[in-house]
CSV table of C-alpha atoms in Angstrom, one decimal:
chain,number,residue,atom,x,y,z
A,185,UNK,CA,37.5,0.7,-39.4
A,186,UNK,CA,40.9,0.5,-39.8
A,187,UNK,CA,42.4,-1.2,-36.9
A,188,UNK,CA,45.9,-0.6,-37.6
A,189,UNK,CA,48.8,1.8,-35.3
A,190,UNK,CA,48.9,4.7,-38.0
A,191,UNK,CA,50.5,8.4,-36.6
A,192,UNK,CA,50.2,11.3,-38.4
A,193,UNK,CA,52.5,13.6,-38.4
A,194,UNK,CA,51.5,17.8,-38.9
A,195,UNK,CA,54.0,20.3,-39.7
A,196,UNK,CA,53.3,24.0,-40.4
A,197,UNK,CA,55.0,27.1,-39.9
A,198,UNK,CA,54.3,27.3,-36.6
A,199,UNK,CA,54.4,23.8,-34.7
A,200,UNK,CA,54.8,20.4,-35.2
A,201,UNK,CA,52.6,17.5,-33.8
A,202,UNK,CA,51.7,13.4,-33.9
A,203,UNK,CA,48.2,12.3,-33.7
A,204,UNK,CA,47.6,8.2,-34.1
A,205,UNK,CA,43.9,6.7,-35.0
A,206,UNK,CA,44.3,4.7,-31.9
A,207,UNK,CA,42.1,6.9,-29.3
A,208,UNK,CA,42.4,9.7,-31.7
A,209,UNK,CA,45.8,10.2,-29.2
A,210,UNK,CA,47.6,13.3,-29.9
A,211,UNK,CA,51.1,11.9,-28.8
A,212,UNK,CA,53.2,15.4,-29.2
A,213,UNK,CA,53.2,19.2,-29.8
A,214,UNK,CA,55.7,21.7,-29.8
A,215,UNK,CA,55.2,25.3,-31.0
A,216,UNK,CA,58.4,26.5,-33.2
A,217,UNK,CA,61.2,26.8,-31.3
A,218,UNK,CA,60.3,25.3,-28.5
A,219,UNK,CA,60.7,22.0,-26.8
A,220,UNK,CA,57.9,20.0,-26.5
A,221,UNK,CA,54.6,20.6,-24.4
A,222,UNK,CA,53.3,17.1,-24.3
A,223,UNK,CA,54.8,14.6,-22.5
A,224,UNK,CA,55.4,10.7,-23.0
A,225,UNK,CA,57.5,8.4,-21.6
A,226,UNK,CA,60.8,7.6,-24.2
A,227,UNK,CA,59.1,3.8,-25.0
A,228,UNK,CA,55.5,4.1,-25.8
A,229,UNK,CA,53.7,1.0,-26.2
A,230,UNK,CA,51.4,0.5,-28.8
A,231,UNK,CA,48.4,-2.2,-28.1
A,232,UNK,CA,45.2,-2.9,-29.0
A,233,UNK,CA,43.0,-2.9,-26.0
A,234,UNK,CA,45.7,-1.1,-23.9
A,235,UNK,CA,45.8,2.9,-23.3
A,236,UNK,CA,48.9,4.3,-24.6
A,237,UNK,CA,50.6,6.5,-22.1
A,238,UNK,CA,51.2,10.1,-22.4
A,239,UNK,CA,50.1,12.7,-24.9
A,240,UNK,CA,46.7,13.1,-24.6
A,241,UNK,CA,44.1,10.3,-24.1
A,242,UNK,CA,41.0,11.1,-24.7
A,243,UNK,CA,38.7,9.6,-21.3
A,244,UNK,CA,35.5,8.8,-22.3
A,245,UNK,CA,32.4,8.1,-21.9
A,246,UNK,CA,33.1,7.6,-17.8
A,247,UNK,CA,36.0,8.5,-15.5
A,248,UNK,CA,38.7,5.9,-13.9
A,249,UNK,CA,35.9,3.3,-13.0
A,250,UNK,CA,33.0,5.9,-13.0
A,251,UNK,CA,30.4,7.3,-11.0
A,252,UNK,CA,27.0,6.1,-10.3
A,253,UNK,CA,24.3,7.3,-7.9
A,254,UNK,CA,26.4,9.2,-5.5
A,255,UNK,CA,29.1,7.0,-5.3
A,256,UNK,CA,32.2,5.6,-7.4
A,257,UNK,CA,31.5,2.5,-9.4
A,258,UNK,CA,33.6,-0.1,-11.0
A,259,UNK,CA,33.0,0.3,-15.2
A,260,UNK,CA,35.7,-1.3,-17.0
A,261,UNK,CA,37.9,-0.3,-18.9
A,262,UNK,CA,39.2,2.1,-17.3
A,263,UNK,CA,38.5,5.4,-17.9
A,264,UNK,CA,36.0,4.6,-21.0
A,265,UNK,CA,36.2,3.7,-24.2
A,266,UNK,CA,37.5,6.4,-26.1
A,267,UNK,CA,41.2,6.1,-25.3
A,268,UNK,CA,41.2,2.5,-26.6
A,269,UNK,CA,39.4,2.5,-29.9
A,270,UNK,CA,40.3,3.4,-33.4
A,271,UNK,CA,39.1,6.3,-34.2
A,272,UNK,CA,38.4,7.4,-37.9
A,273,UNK,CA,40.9,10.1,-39.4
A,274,UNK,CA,38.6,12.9,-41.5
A,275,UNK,CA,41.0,13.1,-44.7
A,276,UNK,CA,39.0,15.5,-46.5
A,277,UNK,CA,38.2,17.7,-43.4
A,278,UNK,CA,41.9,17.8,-42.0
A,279,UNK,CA,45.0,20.1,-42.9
A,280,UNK,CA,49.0,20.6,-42.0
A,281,UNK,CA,47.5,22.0,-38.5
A,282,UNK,CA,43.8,20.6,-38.3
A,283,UNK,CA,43.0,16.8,-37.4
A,284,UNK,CA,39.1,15.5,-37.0
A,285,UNK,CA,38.6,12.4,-35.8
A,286,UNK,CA,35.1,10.4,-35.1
A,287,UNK,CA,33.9,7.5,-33.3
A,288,UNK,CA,30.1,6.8,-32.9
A,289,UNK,CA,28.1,3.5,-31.2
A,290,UNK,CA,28.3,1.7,-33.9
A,291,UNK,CA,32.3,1.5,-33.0
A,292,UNK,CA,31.4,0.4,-29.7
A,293,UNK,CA,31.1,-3.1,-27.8
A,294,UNK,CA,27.6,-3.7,-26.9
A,295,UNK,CA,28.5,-4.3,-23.2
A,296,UNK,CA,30.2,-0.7,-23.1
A,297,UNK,CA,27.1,1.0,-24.8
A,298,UNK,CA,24.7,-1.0,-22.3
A,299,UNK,CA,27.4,0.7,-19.3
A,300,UNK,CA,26.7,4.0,-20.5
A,301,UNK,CA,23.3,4.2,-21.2
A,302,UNK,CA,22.6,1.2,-17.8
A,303,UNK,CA,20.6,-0.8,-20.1
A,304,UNK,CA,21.0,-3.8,-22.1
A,305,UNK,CA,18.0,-3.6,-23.8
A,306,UNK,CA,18.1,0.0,-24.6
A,307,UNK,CA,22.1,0.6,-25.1
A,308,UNK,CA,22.8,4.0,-25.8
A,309,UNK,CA,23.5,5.9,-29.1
A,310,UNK,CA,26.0,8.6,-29.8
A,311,UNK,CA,28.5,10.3,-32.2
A,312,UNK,CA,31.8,11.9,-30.9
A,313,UNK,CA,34.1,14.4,-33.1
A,314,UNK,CA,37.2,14.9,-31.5
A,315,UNK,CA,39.3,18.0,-33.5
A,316,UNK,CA,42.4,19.8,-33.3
A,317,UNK,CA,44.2,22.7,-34.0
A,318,UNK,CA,48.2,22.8,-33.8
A,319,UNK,CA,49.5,26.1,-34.2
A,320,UNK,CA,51.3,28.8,-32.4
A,321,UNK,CA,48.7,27.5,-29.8
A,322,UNK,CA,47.0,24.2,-29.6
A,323,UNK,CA,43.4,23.3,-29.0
A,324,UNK,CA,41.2,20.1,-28.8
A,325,UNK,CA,37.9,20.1,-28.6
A,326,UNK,CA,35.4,16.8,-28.0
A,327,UNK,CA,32.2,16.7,-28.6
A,328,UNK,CA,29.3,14.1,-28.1
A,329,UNK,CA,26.1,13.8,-29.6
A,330,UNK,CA,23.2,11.6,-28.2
A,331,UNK,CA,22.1,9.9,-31.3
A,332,UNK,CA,19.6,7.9,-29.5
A,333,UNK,CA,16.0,7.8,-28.0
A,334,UNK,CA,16.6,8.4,-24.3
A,335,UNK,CA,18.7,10.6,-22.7
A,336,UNK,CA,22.6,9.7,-21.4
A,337,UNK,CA,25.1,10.9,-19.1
A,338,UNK,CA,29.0,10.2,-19.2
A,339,UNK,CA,31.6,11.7,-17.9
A,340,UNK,CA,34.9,12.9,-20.2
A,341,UNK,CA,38.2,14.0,-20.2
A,342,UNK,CA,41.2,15.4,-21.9
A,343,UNK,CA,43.8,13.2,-19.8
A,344,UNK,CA,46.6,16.0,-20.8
A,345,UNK,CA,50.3,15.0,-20.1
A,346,UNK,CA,52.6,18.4,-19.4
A,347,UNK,CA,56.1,17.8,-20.3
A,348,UNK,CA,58.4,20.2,-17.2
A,349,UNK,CA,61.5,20.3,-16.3
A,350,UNK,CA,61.4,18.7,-12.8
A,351,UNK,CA,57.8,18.2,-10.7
A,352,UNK,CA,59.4,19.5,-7.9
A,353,UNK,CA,59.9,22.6,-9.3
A,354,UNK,CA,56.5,23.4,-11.3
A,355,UNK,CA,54.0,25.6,-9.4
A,356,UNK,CA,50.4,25.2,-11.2
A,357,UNK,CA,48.4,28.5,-10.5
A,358,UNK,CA,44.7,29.6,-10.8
A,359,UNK,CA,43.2,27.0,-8.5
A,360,UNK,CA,43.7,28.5,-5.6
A,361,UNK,CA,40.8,28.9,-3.0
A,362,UNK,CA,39.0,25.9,-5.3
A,363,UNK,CA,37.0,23.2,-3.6
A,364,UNK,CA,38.7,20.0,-4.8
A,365,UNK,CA,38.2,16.1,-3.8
A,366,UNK,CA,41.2,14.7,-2.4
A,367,UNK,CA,41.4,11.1,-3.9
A,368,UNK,CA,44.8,9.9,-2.6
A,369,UNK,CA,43.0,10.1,1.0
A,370,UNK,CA,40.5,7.2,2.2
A,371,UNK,CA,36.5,8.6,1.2
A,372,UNK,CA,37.7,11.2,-1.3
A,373,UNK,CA,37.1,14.1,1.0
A,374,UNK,CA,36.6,18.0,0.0
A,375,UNK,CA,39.3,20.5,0.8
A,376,UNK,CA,39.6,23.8,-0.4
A,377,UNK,CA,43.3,24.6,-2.0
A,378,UNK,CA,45.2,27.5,0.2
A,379,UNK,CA,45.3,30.8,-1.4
A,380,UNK,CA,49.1,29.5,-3.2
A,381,UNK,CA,49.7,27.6,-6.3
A,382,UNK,CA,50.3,23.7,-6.2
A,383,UNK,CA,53.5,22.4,-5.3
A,384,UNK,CA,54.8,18.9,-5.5
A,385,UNK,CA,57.1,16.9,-2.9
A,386,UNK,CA,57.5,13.6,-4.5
A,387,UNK,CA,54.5,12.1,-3.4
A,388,UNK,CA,51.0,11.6,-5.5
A,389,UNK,CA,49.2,14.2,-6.2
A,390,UNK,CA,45.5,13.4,-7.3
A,391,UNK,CA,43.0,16.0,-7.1
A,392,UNK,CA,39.5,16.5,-8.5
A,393,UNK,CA,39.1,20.3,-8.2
A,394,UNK,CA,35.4,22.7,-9.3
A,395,UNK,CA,36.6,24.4,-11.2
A,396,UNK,CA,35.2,26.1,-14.6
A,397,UNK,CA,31.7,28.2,-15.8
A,398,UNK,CA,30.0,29.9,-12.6
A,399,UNK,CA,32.7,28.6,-10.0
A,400,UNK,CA,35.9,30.3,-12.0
A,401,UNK,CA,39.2,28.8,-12.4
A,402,UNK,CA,39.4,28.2,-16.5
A,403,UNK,CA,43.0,29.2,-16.2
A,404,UNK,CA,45.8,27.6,-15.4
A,405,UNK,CA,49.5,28.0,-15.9
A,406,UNK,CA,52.2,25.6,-15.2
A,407,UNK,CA,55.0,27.7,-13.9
A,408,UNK,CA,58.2,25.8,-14.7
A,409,UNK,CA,61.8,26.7,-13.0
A,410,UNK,CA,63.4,24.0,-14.7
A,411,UNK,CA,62.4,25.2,-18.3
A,412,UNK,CA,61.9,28.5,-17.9
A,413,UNK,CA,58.7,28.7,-19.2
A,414,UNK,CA,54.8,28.9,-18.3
A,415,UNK,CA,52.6,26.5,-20.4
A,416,UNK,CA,48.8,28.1,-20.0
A,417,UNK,CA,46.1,26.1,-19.8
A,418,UNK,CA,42.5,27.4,-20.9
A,419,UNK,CA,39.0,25.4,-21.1
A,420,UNK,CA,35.7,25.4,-21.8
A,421,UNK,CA,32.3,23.5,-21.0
A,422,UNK,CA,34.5,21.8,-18.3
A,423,UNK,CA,33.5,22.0,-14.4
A,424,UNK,CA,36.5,20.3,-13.1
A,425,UNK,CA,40.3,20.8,-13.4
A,426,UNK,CA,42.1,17.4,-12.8
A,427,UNK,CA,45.6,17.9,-11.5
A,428,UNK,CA,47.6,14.6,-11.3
A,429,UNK,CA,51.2,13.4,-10.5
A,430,UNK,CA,51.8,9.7,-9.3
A,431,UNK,CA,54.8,10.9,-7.2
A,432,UNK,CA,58.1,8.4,-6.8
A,433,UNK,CA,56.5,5.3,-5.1
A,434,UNK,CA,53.5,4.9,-7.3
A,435,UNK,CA,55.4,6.7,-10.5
A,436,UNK,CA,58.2,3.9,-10.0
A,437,UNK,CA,55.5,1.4,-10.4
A,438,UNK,CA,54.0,2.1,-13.6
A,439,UNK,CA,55.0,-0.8,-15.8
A,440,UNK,CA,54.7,1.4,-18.9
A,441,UNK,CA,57.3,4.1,-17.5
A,442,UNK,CA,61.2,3.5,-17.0
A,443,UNK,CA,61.9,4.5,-13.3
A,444,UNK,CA,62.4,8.4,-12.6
A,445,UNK,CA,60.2,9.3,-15.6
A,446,UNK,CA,57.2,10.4,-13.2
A,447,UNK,CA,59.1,13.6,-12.4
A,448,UNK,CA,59.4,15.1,-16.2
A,449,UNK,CA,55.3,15.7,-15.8
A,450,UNK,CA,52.4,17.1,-14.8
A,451,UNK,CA,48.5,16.2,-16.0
A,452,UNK,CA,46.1,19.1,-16.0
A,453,UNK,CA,43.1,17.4,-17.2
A,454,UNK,CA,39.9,19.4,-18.4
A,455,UNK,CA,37.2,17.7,-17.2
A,456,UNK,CA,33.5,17.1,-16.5
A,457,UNK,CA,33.3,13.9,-13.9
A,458,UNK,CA,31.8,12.2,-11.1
A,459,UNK,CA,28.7,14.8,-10.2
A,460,UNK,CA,29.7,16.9,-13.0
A,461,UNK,CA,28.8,14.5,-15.8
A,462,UNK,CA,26.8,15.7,-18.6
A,463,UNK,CA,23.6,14.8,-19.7
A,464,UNK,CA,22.5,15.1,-22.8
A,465,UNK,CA,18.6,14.7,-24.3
A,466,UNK,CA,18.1,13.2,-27.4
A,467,UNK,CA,19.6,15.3,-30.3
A,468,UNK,CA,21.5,16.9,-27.6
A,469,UNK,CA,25.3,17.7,-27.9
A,470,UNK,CA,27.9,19.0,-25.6
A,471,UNK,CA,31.9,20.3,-26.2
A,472,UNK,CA,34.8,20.1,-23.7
A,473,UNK,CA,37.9,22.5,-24.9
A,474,UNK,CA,41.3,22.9,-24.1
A,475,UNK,CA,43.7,25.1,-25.1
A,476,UNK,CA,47.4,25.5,-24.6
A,477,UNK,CA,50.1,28.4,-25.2
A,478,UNK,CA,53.2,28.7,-24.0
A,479,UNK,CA,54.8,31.9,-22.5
């Protein structure tokens, strides 16, 4: 594989975006004649190893440090190894506003595939594509195949950055009367969001809500005062909604971000995590979706 920093750029009639190898990371998209949608900071660091910030990383095969018989565990790195690997770009496969990117074990560190599958001896074996579609709308779509002889489960993400105006003047709608896990207080506990939309006072926000399939909730929209516009989220094969802002003490913090840059966004992360992970039998596959439009 090719470990080297390439973007790709993808113009059509109706958006523009920039994808890099590097965690398969689509870094912007912006429908015609708009600003736009994704957000990253103005510097974005590019190193092997290291997440890039912004855009949309890719979390995979485990959540922030993971989950593991009932309780959160400490996997390294950080949020999996998808967001941090080289990726490799399908030439023949992709277009002006279609990218497909894979990554299989044989990409992997042995210590990471012995992680997911909890064995050394028996490390697991898989095959992600990752593909998307920038048009007048954009969707990505990851799916994992277990390759392998015994079953797996991981948990996933699509980490998505929302560029607004200012956080605190963004509602985010749809959620409302979802249970969600509270992780900016001490044991993670389950509250049920008030029958209003999200709002955001400059401190974190970090929620883990149930939401998708049987419970409801695969739609969200970002209502932005600032900007004057509604970015709508859509998902599928995704039982949680992640909604994430590191608020001014914690935003400030971030090495990667110049200070004040917390405030121009929001994550709404599609997502199947902590009890929610999937499991997959052998020959099994699975496909987490997200789609955005603006309005």
């Amino acid at each position: 594989m090719n470990d080297c920093f390439i973007s790709r750029d993808f113009v059509n009639d109706d958006s523009t975006a920039t994808i890099t190898d590097y965690g398969a990371h689509v870094l912007e998209w912006a429908p015609a004649g708009q600003s736009g949608v994704l957000w990253h900071p103005k510097a974005v660091y590019f190193s092997k190893g290291t997440a890039i910030r912004g855009g949309i990383p890719v979390i995979f095969p485990w959540f922030n440090s993971g989950f593991a018989d009932g309780h959160v565990a400490a996997k390294k790195p950080k949020h999996g190894f998808g967001r941090i690997s080289f990726w490799h770009y399908d030439e023949a496969a992709s277009t002006d506003s279609f990218a497909r990117y894979t990554l299989d074990s044989t990409d992997a560190d042995p210590e990471w595939l012995a992680t997911l599958s909890g064995s050394a001896e028996r490390p697991a074996a898989f095959h992600a594509v990752y593909e998307v579609r920038c048009g007048s709308e954009f969707q990505a779509s990851l799916t994992i195949t277990n390759d392998g002889d015994e079953p797996f489960a991981y948990e996933s993400a699509l980490h998505t950055y929302l560029s607004i105006g200012d956080i605190e003047h963004v509602r985010v709608a749809g959620l409302e009367g979802a249970k969600f896990l509270d992780t900016t207080l001490d044991g993670d506990p389950e509250c049920t969001q008030p029958d209003e939309p999200i709002t955001f006072n400059g401190s974190m926000v970090d929620r883990i809500y149930f939401a998708g399939g049987e419970s409801g909730h695969d739609t969200v929209r970002v209502i932005d005062e600032r900007l004057g516009r509604t970015i709508v989220v859509t998902k599928s094969g995704s039982k949680n909604t992640v909604v994430w802002n590191p608020g001014e003490a914690a935003g400030n913090a971030i090495g990667d971000m110049a200070a004040g840059e917390w405030r121009g966004f929001v994550c709404v992360e599609a997502a199947n995590c902590r009890a929610n992970a999937t499991t997959l039998a052998p020959g099994e596959s699975a496909t987490l979706s997200q789609t955005l439009r603006v309005e």
